[in-house]
Coordinates of C-alpha atoms in Angstrom, one line a residue:
Chain H
M5 CA 27.0 17.0 -6.1
E6 CA 26.5 14.7 -2.9
Q7 CA 23.2 16.5 -2.3
V8 CA 22.0 15.7 -5.9
K9 CA 22.8 12.2 -5.4
L10 CA 21.1 11.9 -2.2
T11 CA 18.0 13.5 -3.5
V12 CA 18.0 11.0 -6.5
A13 CA 18.4 8.2 -3.9
L14 CA 15.5 9.5 -1.9
I15 CA 13.2 9.7 -5.1
I16 CA 14.2 6.1 -6.0
A17 CA 13.5 5.0 -2.4
V18 CA 10.0 6.6 -2.6
L19 CA 9.3 4.9 -6.0
L20 CA 10.6 1.4 -4.4
Q21 CA 8.3 1.9 -1.5
W22 CA 5.2 2.7 -3.8
T23 CA 5.9 -0.4 -6.1
L24 CA 7.8 -3.2 -4.3
R25 CA 5.0 -4.5 -2.2
N26 CA 3.1 -5.3 -5.3
I27 CA 6.0 -7.3 -6.7
A28 CA 6.8 -9.3 -3.5
E29 CA 4.6 -9.0 -0.2
P30 CA 7.6 -9.4 2.3
L31 CA 9.4 -6.5 0.8
M32 CA 6.8 -4.2 2.5
Y33 CA 8.9 -4.7 5.7
V34 CA 11.7 -2.8 4.3
D35 CA 11.4 0.9 4.9
F36 CA 13.6 2.3 1.9
V37 CA 12.5 5.9 2.5
L38 CA 13.8 5.6 6.3
I39 CA 17.0 4.1 5.2
V40 CA 17.8 7.2 3.0
V41 CA 16.5 9.6 5.4
V42 CA 18.7 8.2 8.4
Y43 CA 21.7 8.2 5.9
A44 CA 21.1 11.9 5.2
A45 CA 20.9 12.7 8.8
L46 CA 24.1 10.9 9.5
Q47 CA 25.8 13.3 7.1
R48 CA 25.3 16.2 9.8
N49 CA 23.1 18.3 7.7
S50 CA 20.1 18.5 9.8
L51 CA 18.2 21.0 7.4
R52 CA 18.5 18.9 4.4
A53 CA 17.7 15.7 6.6
I54 CA 14.5 17.2 8.1
L55 CA 13.3 18.4 4.6
F56 CA 14.0 15.0 3.2
G57 CA 12.0 13.4 6.0
T58 CA 9.0 15.6 5.6
F59 CA 8.7 15.3 1.8
S60 CA 9.3 11.6 1.6
G61 CA 6.9 11.0 4.5
L62 CA 4.3 12.9 2.8
A63 CA 4.8 11.1 -0.6
V64 CA 4.4 7.7 1.3
D65 CA 1.4 9.0 3.0
A66 CA -0.3 10.1 -0.2
L67 CA -0.6 6.5 -1.3
S68 CA -1.2 4.9 2.2
G69 CA -4.5 4.2 3.7
G70 CA -3.2 5.8 6.9
L71 CA -3.4 9.5 8.0
L72 CA -1.9 12.2 5.7
G73 CA 1.2 13.6 7.5
A74 CA 1.8 10.7 9.9
N75 CA 4.8 9.4 7.9
G76 CA 5.9 13.0 7.5
F77 CA 5.7 13.8 11.0
T78 CA 7.7 10.6 12.2
K79 CA 10.4 10.7 9.5
T80 CA 11.0 14.6 10.3
L81 CA 11.4 13.8 13.9
I82 CA 13.7 10.9 13.3
A83 CA 15.8 12.9 10.9
Y84 CA 16.1 15.6 13.5
I85 CA 17.1 13.3 16.3
V86 CA 19.7 11.3 14.2
S87 CA 21.2 14.4 12.9
E88 CA 21.5 15.9 16.4
I89 CA 23.1 12.6 17.6
A90 CA 25.4 12.6 14.5
R91 CA 26.5 16.0 15.3
R92 CA 27.7 15.0 18.8
V93 CA 28.8 11.4 18.2
Y94 CA 31.3 10.3 15.5
M95 CA 29.2 7.8 13.4
D96 CA 31.1 7.3 10.3
N97 CA 31.7 3.6 11.3
L98 CA 29.2 1.2 9.7
L99 CA 29.0 -0.9 12.9
L100 CA 27.7 2.1 14.8
R101 CA 25.2 2.8 12.2
I102 CA 23.4 -0.6 12.4
P103 CA 21.9 0.2 15.9
V104 CA 21.0 3.7 14.7
I105 CA 19.0 2.3 11.8
A106 CA 17.4 -0.4 14.0
G107 CA 16.5 2.3 16.7
A108 CA 15.1 4.7 14.2
C109 CA 12.9 1.8 12.6
F110 CA 11.5 0.9 15.9
L111 CA 10.9 4.6 16.8
D112 CA 9.4 5.4 13.4
N113 CA 6.8 2.4 13.6
A114 CA 6.0 2.9 17.3
L115 CA 5.3 6.6 16.7
F116 CA 3.3 5.8 13.5
Y117 CA 1.2 3.4 15.3
G118 CA 0.9 5.7 18.5
L119 CA -0.2 8.6 16.4
H120 CA -3.0 6.5 14.7
R121 CA -4.2 5.1 17.9
L122 CA -4.3 8.5 19.5
L123 CA -6.5 9.8 16.6
G124 CA -8.7 6.8 16.8
Q125 CA -7.6 5.1 13.7
E126 CA -7.8 1.2 13.6
M127 CA -4.9 -0.6 11.9
S128 CA -4.3 -4.1 10.6
G129 CA -1.8 -6.4 11.9
D130 CA -0.3 -7.2 15.3
F131 CA 2.0 -4.5 16.7
W132 CA 4.7 -6.7 17.9
I133 CA 4.9 -8.9 14.8
N134 CA 4.7 -6.0 12.3
I135 CA 7.4 -4.1 14.2
S136 CA 9.7 -7.2 14.5
Y137 CA 9.5 -8.0 10.9
A138 CA 10.2 -4.3 9.9
L139 CA 13.0 -4.1 12.4
I140 CA 14.8 -7.2 10.7
G141 CA 13.9 -6.1 7.2
T142 CA 15.0 -2.5 7.4
T143 CA 18.1 -3.1 9.5
V144 CA 19.4 -5.9 7.1
A145 CA 18.6 -3.7 4.0
G146 CA 19.9 -0.6 5.6
T147 CA 23.3 -2.1 6.3
V148 CA 23.7 -3.4 2.7
I149 CA 22.4 0.0 1.3
Y150 CA 24.7 2.0 3.5
I151 CA 27.8 0.0 2.4
F152 CA 26.8 0.8 -1.3
F153 CA 26.0 4.5 -0.5
D154 CA 29.6 4.8 1.2
S155 CA 31.3 3.5 -1.7
F156 CA 29.5 5.2 -4.5
L157 CA 27.7 8.3 -3.0
T158 CA 29.9 10.4 -0.6
E159 CA 32.5 12.9 -1.4
K160 CA 34.8 11.1 1.1
A161 CA 34.8 8.0 -0.9
S162 CA 35.9 9.7 -4.1
N163 CA 38.6 11.6 -2.1
R164 CA 39.8 8.3 -0.9
K165 CA 39.8 7.0 -4.6
R166 CA 41.8 10.1 -5.5
E167 CA 44.4 9.4 -2.8
I168 CA 44.8 5.8 -3.8
F169 CA 44.9 6.5 -7.6
P170 CA 46.3 9.9 -8.0
A171 CA 46.1 11.5 -11.2
R172 CA 49.3 11.8 -13.2
R173 CA 50.9 15.1 -13.3
S174 CA 50.7 16.6 -16.9
S175 CA 53.5 18.7 -18.0
R176 CA 53.4 20.7 -21.2
R177 CA 55.8 19.1 -23.8
R178 CA 58.6 21.3 -24.8
N179 CA 59.1 22.0 -28.5
P180 CA 62.0 19.8 -29.7
I181 CA 62.9 22.2 -32.4
R182 CA 63.4 25.0 -29.7
L183 CA 65.6 22.7 -27.4
G184 CA 68.7 23.2 -29.6
K185 CA 68.5 26.9 -29.2
Chain W
M1 CA 22.2 34.5 21.1
V2 CA 24.0 33.3 18.0
E3 CA 24.5 36.0 15.4
R4 CA 24.1 34.8 11.9
S5 CA 26.0 36.5 9.0
Q6 CA 23.9 38.1 6.3
K7 CA 25.2 35.4 3.9
E8 CA 23.8 32.6 6.2
V9 CA 20.5 34.3 6.6
W10 CA 20.3 34.5 2.7
K11 CA 21.0 30.9 2.5
L12 CA 18.5 29.9 5.1
T13 CA 15.6 32.2 3.8
P14 CA 14.6 30.1 0.8
W15 CA 14.5 26.9 2.9
L16 CA 12.5 28.7 5.5
V17 CA 10.1 29.9 2.9
L18 CA 9.8 26.4 1.5
V19 CA 9.0 24.9 4.7
L20 CA 6.5 27.5 5.3
L21 CA 4.8 27.0 2.1
L22 CA 4.8 23.4 2.8
G23 CA 3.2 23.8 6.0
N24 CA 0.4 26.1 4.3
F25 CA 0.0 23.4 1.6
I26 CA -0.5 20.6 4.3
L27 CA -3.2 22.7 6.0
M28 CA -4.8 23.6 2.7
A29 CA -4.9 19.9 1.7
F30 CA -6.5 19.0 4.9
S31 CA -9.1 21.5 4.5
A32 CA -9.7 21.1 0.8
K33 CA -12.0 18.5 -0.3
D34 CA -13.3 17.6 -3.7
I35 CA -16.8 19.0 -4.0
T36 CA -18.4 16.1 -5.9
S37 CA -16.8 13.2 -4.1
G38 CA -15.8 14.5 -0.8
Q39 CA -12.1 13.2 -0.9
R40 CA -8.9 15.0 0.0
L41 CA -7.4 16.5 -3.2
I42 CA -3.9 15.6 -2.0
R43 CA -4.8 11.9 -2.2
V44 CA -6.4 12.2 -5.7
W45 CA -3.3 14.0 -7.0
G46 CA -1.0 11.4 -5.4
L47 CA -3.0 8.5 -6.8
T48 CA -2.8 10.1 -10.3
V49 CA 0.9 10.8 -10.1
A50 CA 1.7 7.3 -8.8
D51 CA -0.1 5.8 -11.7
F52 CA 2.7 6.8 -14.1
V53 CA 5.2 4.8 -11.9
Q54 CA 3.0 1.9 -10.7
S55 CA 1.4 0.9 -14.0
P56 CA 4.8 0.3 -15.9
V57 CA 6.3 -1.4 -13.0
A58 CA 3.3 -3.7 -12.6
T59 CA 3.3 -4.6 -16.3
V60 CA 7.0 -5.2 -16.4
S61 CA 7.1 -7.3 -13.2
S62 CA 4.0 -9.3 -14.2
G63 CA 5.7 -9.9 -17.7
M64 CA 8.9 -11.1 -16.1
T65 CA 7.1 -13.4 -13.6
N66 CA 5.1 -15.0 -16.6
Y67 CA 8.2 -15.4 -18.5
F68 CA 10.1 -17.2 -15.8
R69 CA 6.9 -19.2 -15.1
S70 CA 6.6 -20.4 -18.6
I71 CA 10.2 -21.7 -18.7
A72 CA 9.6 -23.7 -15.4
N73 CA 6.4 -25.0 -16.9
L74 CA 8.2 -26.3 -19.8
R75 CA 9.7 -29.0 -17.7
T76 CA 6.6 -30.6 -16.8
A77 CA 4.8 -29.9 -20.1
Q78 CA 5.7 -33.4 -21.7
D79 CA 4.0 -35.3 -18.9
E80 CA 1.2 -33.0 -18.9
N81 CA 0.7 -33.4 -22.7
T82 CA 0.1 -37.1 -22.5
Q83 CA -2.1 -36.8 -19.6
L84 CA -4.1 -34.1 -21.3
K85 CA -4.4 -36.0 -24.6
Q86 CA -6.0 -38.8 -22.4
Q87 CA -8.3 -36.2 -21.0
V88 CA -9.3 -34.9 -24.2
E89 CA -10.6 -38.2 -25.3
E90 CA -12.6 -38.5 -22.2
L91 CA -13.9 -35.1 -22.4
Q92 CA -15.1 -35.6 -26.0
L93 CA -17.2 -38.4 -25.0
E94 CA -18.6 -36.3 -22.2
L95 CA -19.2 -33.3 -24.4
K96 CA -21.3 -35.4 -26.8
A97 CA -23.5 -36.5 -23.8
K98 CA -23.6 -32.8 -22.7
E99 CA -24.6 -31.5 -26.1
G100 CA -28.0 -33.3 -25.7
L101 CA -28.4 -32.0 -22.2
T102 CA -27.8 -28.5 -23.3
A103 CA -30.3 -28.6 -26.0
E104 CA -32.8 -29.9 -23.5
N105 CA -31.9 -27.2 -21.1
E106 CA -32.5 -24.5 -24.0
R107 CA -35.7 -25.9 -24.7
L108 CA -36.8 -25.9 -21.0
K109 CA -35.6 -22.2 -20.7
N110 CA -37.6 -21.1 -23.6
L111 CA -40.5 -22.9 -22.4
L112 CA -40.3 -21.0 -19.0
D113 CA -39.3 -17.7 -20.8
L114 CA -36.4 -17.3 -18.6
K115 CA -33.6 -14.8 -19.5
D116 CA -30.1 -14.6 -18.3
Q117 CA -29.7 -11.7 -15.9
S118 CA -26.7 -10.3 -14.5
K119 CA -27.4 -8.2 -11.4
Y120 CA -24.6 -5.7 -11.8
K121 CA -22.0 -4.5 -14.3
V122 CA -18.4 -5.5 -13.4
L123 CA -15.5 -3.4 -14.6
T124 CA -12.3 -5.6 -14.7
A125 CA -9.2 -3.8 -13.1
R126 CA -5.6 -4.8 -12.5
I127 CA -3.8 -4.3 -9.1
I128 CA -0.9 -1.8 -9.8
G129 CA 0.0 -1.0 -6.3
R130 CA -0.2 -2.1 -2.6
D131 CA -0.1 0.1 0.4
P132 CA 3.4 1.3 1.2
S133 CA 2.9 1.1 4.9
I134 CA 2.8 -2.2 6.9
W135 CA 0.0 -1.0 9.0
F136 CA -2.7 -0.8 6.3
D137 CA -4.4 -3.3 3.8
S138 CA -5.2 -1.2 0.9
A139 CA -4.4 -1.7 -2.9
V140 CA -4.4 0.7 -6.0
I141 CA -6.4 -0.3 -9.2
N142 CA -5.8 0.9 -12.8
Q143 CA -9.3 2.1 -13.2
G144 CA -10.5 5.4 -12.1
S145 CA -13.4 7.9 -12.3
L146 CA -13.0 8.1 -16.0
N147 CA -14.1 4.4 -16.2
G148 CA -17.1 5.0 -14.0
V149 CA -15.6 4.0 -10.7
K150 CA -17.0 5.8 -7.7
L151 CA -16.5 5.9 -4.0
N152 CA -17.7 2.8 -1.9
M153 CA -18.2 0.6 -5.1
P154 CA -17.7 -3.0 -4.0
V155 CA -14.7 -4.9 -5.4
V156 CA -14.8 -8.7 -6.0
A157 CA -12.2 -11.3 -7.1
N158 CA -12.6 -15.1 -7.7
G159 CA -16.2 -15.1 -6.7
G160 CA -15.5 -13.5 -3.3
L161 CA -15.7 -10.0 -1.9
V162 CA -12.5 -8.2 -1.7
G163 CA -13.2 -4.7 -0.3
R164 CA -14.6 -1.4 -1.5
V165 CA -13.2 1.6 -3.2
T166 CA -12.0 4.4 -0.8
A167 CA -10.4 7.0 -3.1
V168 CA -10.8 7.6 -6.7
S169 CA -8.7 9.6 -9.1
P170 CA -9.3 10.0 -12.8
L171 CA -7.0 7.1 -13.8
T172 CA -6.8 5.0 -10.6
A173 CA -8.7 4.2 -7.5
Q174 CA -7.7 2.9 -4.0
I175 CA -9.5 0.1 -2.3
D176 CA -9.5 -1.0 1.2
L177 CA -9.3 -4.7 1.7
L178 CA -11.8 -6.6 4.0
T179 CA -8.9 -7.6 6.3
R180 CA -8.6 -3.8 7.3
D181 CA -10.1 -3.3 10.6
K182 CA -12.1 -0.3 9.8
S183 CA -14.3 -1.9 7.1
G184 CA -17.2 -3.6 8.8
L185 CA -19.9 -5.1 6.7
G186 CA -23.4 -6.7 7.4
A187 CA -23.3 -10.4 6.9
V188 CA -25.3 -13.4 7.2
I189 CA -24.4 -17.2 7.7
G190 CA -26.2 -19.1 5.1
Q191 CA -28.7 -17.7 2.4
V192 CA -30.0 -14.2 2.6
G193 CA -33.6 -14.3 3.6
V194 CA -33.4 -17.9 5.0
S195 CA -31.1 -17.7 7.7
N196 CA -31.2 -15.3 10.9
A197 CA -27.6 -15.7 12.0
L198 CA -26.8 -11.9 11.2
G199 CA -23.6 -10.3 12.2
V200 CA -20.8 -7.9 11.4
V201 CA -17.8 -8.9 9.5
M202 CA -14.4 -7.2 10.4
G203 CA -10.6 -7.5 9.8
T204 CA -8.6 -9.0 12.5
S205 CA -5.0 -8.8 13.5
K206 CA -4.6 -12.4 12.4
S207 CA -3.4 -11.9 8.8
G208 CA -5.9 -13.3 6.1
L209 CA -8.6 -14.0 8.6
L210 CA -12.0 -12.0 9.2
E211 CA -14.0 -11.9 12.5
M212 CA -17.8 -12.0 12.6
K213 CA -19.3 -10.5 15.6
Y214 CA -22.7 -10.4 17.2
V215 CA -24.0 -13.7 15.8
P216 CA -26.5 -14.7 18.6
G217 CA -25.5 -17.9 20.5
T218 CA -29.1 -19.3 19.9
T219 CA -28.4 -19.8 16.2
D220 CA -26.8 -22.9 14.6
V221 CA -23.2 -22.2 13.3
Q222 CA -21.0 -24.8 11.9
V223 CA -17.4 -24.7 10.4
G224 CA -17.4 -24.5 6.6
Q225 CA -20.8 -22.7 6.2
A226 CA -20.7 -19.8 3.8
V227 CA -21.1 -16.1 4.7
F228 CA -22.9 -13.6 2.5
T229 CA -23.5 -9.9 2.6
T230 CA -26.9 -8.8 3.6
G231 CA -26.9 -5.4 1.9
Q232 CA -28.0 -3.6 5.2
D233 CA -24.8 -1.7 5.6
G234 CA -25.8 0.7 2.8
I235 CA -22.5 -0.1 0.9
Y236 CA -22.5 -3.7 -0.4
P237 CA -25.3 -5.4 -2.2
S238 CA -26.8 -8.5 -0.7
G239 CA -25.8 -12.0 -1.7
L240 CA -22.1 -11.5 -2.3
K241 CA -19.9 -14.3 -0.9
V242 CA -17.6 -13.0 2.0
G243 CA -16.1 -16.4 2.9
D244 CA -16.5 -19.6 4.7
I245 CA -16.4 -20.1 8.4
F246 CA -12.9 -21.3 9.6
D247 CA -13.5 -21.4 13.4
A248 CA -16.5 -21.0 15.5
K249 CA -16.6 -20.8 19.4
S250 CA -19.8 -20.8 21.3
Y251 CA -20.1 -19.3 24.9
G252 CA -23.6 -20.5 25.5
S253 CA -26.9 -19.3 24.2
S254 CA -26.8 -16.0 26.0
Q255 CA -23.6 -14.8 24.5
P256 CA -22.6 -14.2 20.8
Y257 CA -20.4 -16.6 18.9
Q258 CA -16.7 -16.0 18.4
I259 CA -16.4 -16.6 14.6
L260 CA -13.3 -16.5 12.3
I261 CA -14.0 -16.5 8.5
K262 CA -11.6 -17.3 5.7
P263 CA -12.2 -15.0 2.9
A264 CA -13.6 -16.3 -0.5
A265 CA -11.0 -14.3 -2.4
S266 CA -7.2 -14.9 -1.7
L267 CA -6.6 -11.3 -0.6
D268 CA -2.6 -11.7 -0.4
S269 CA -2.2 -12.8 -4.1
I270 CA -4.9 -11.0 -6.1
Q271 CA -3.8 -9.5 -9.2
E272 CA -7.1 -8.8 -11.1
V273 CA -10.3 -7.6 -9.5
G274 CA -13.7 -6.7 -10.7
V275 CA -15.4 -3.5 -9.5
L276 CA -19.2 -3.9 -9.2
L277 CA -20.7 -0.6 -10.7
Y278 CA -23.2 -0.7 -7.9
E279 CA -24.5 2.2 -6.1
P280 CA -26.7 1.7 -3.1
P281 CA -30.2 3.2 -3.1
P282 CA -30.2 6.8 -1.5
T283 CA -31.1 6.5 2.1
V284 CA -33.7 9.0 3.6
P285 CA -32.4 10.8 6.7
F286 CA -34.1 9.6 9.8
D287 CA -35.9 12.9 10.6
Q288 CA -37.5 13.0 7.1
K289 CA -38.7 9.4 7.4
V290 CA -40.5 10.0 10.7
S291 CA -42.2 13.2 11.3
T292 CA -41.9 13.9 15.0
P293 CA -44.8 15.5 16.6
T294 CA -42.9 18.5 17.9
K295 CA -42.2 19.3 14.2
E296 CA -45.7 19.0 13.2
K297 CA -46.9 21.2 16.1
K298 CA -44.4 23.9 14.9
K299 CA -45.9 23.9 11.4

């Protein structure tokens, strides 16, 4: 069930990435796809995270003016790195996730820029300005989204709910007519 | 070596197949190109699929924006109403005066046998999406090859050049804005055919500004002058307004100017654009134009 929820979240993230810049220009600095990919990687399922990274990256690339596969490459690599870190270090604390999403955002943009420069592609905008805005936007949005995900998406949250509000034990009512016998 | 159980291998195999298929698909997409347009098929498919999402979102968002804007406008409507009534009276007087001038103009036109000529057909399009990446300036419009849009067609808005079409799907098309570094175009400061201040206009890292290169230092360049296309780049027709000179630095007559241009169209907030259904005249390859002596000898 968690996998289905995360997949739906990823599809919504791709759709938001496609459309939100048209509604408000500053929203382009929030990388919704990266936020979901990093979240998937933090769940310690590297195979799922890598596939999420590849597919969502390619979906973004298909509509971007950049090289096809560049986002796929960076997001796959980041998903792998984050999942490997999450496998070794306990990262269920939200405070620990903030530097992870910030680092992932920086690495994603730096790699994306580097790949394009390596292949002789010209890009618009200043590197440091773009990366700074992206870092702020993605980290802030990522923190809020992770709080939302933690309360609604994961199995752990529903388990916790079950512990707090346990279901009443239902016992079969005995037939009052037979009670006298 | 870690030994995997048969169950684990069974679980992993479909994923492995999927990854391999994906790898193959990417390779195919890279090599596959549309025969007629020479575009990558994956981009055409992507644009077509995205249209089903972007078009409704753009419609809903613009509808909501207009709704809230209209509520905000109601507040100032009363003051505006009285001002407008006054203006209407003034304009009615002006109109009467101009009616006479129009009649005179018509008469003179007939006399000179002039006809209204529009140079290019314009296809109106709405911007339904912007580049999802922060590193590129492109946009998606809701007109595609079914409406007659072709690769490299110029796009204009508010009387100024916006960019050109770089990818076309049946329902949508992608345009690269002028501010993108890649798009360089031949331009001239002042009127085409009159001025000799020729140069190349390119995007800059400064948002919203363009740079004009290679303008000789011997020419006279002033801030505020208009810049037009020359048509020599083989993409844009001549005479389209690119923008006005924002800043010009001179380094002596031996070195070219460093010129910054403010685009005529407000590229950050464009909602509707016009695609000029213009195709540049076919260029003859250089070796066909000039027959080299060696080739003639061989014949």
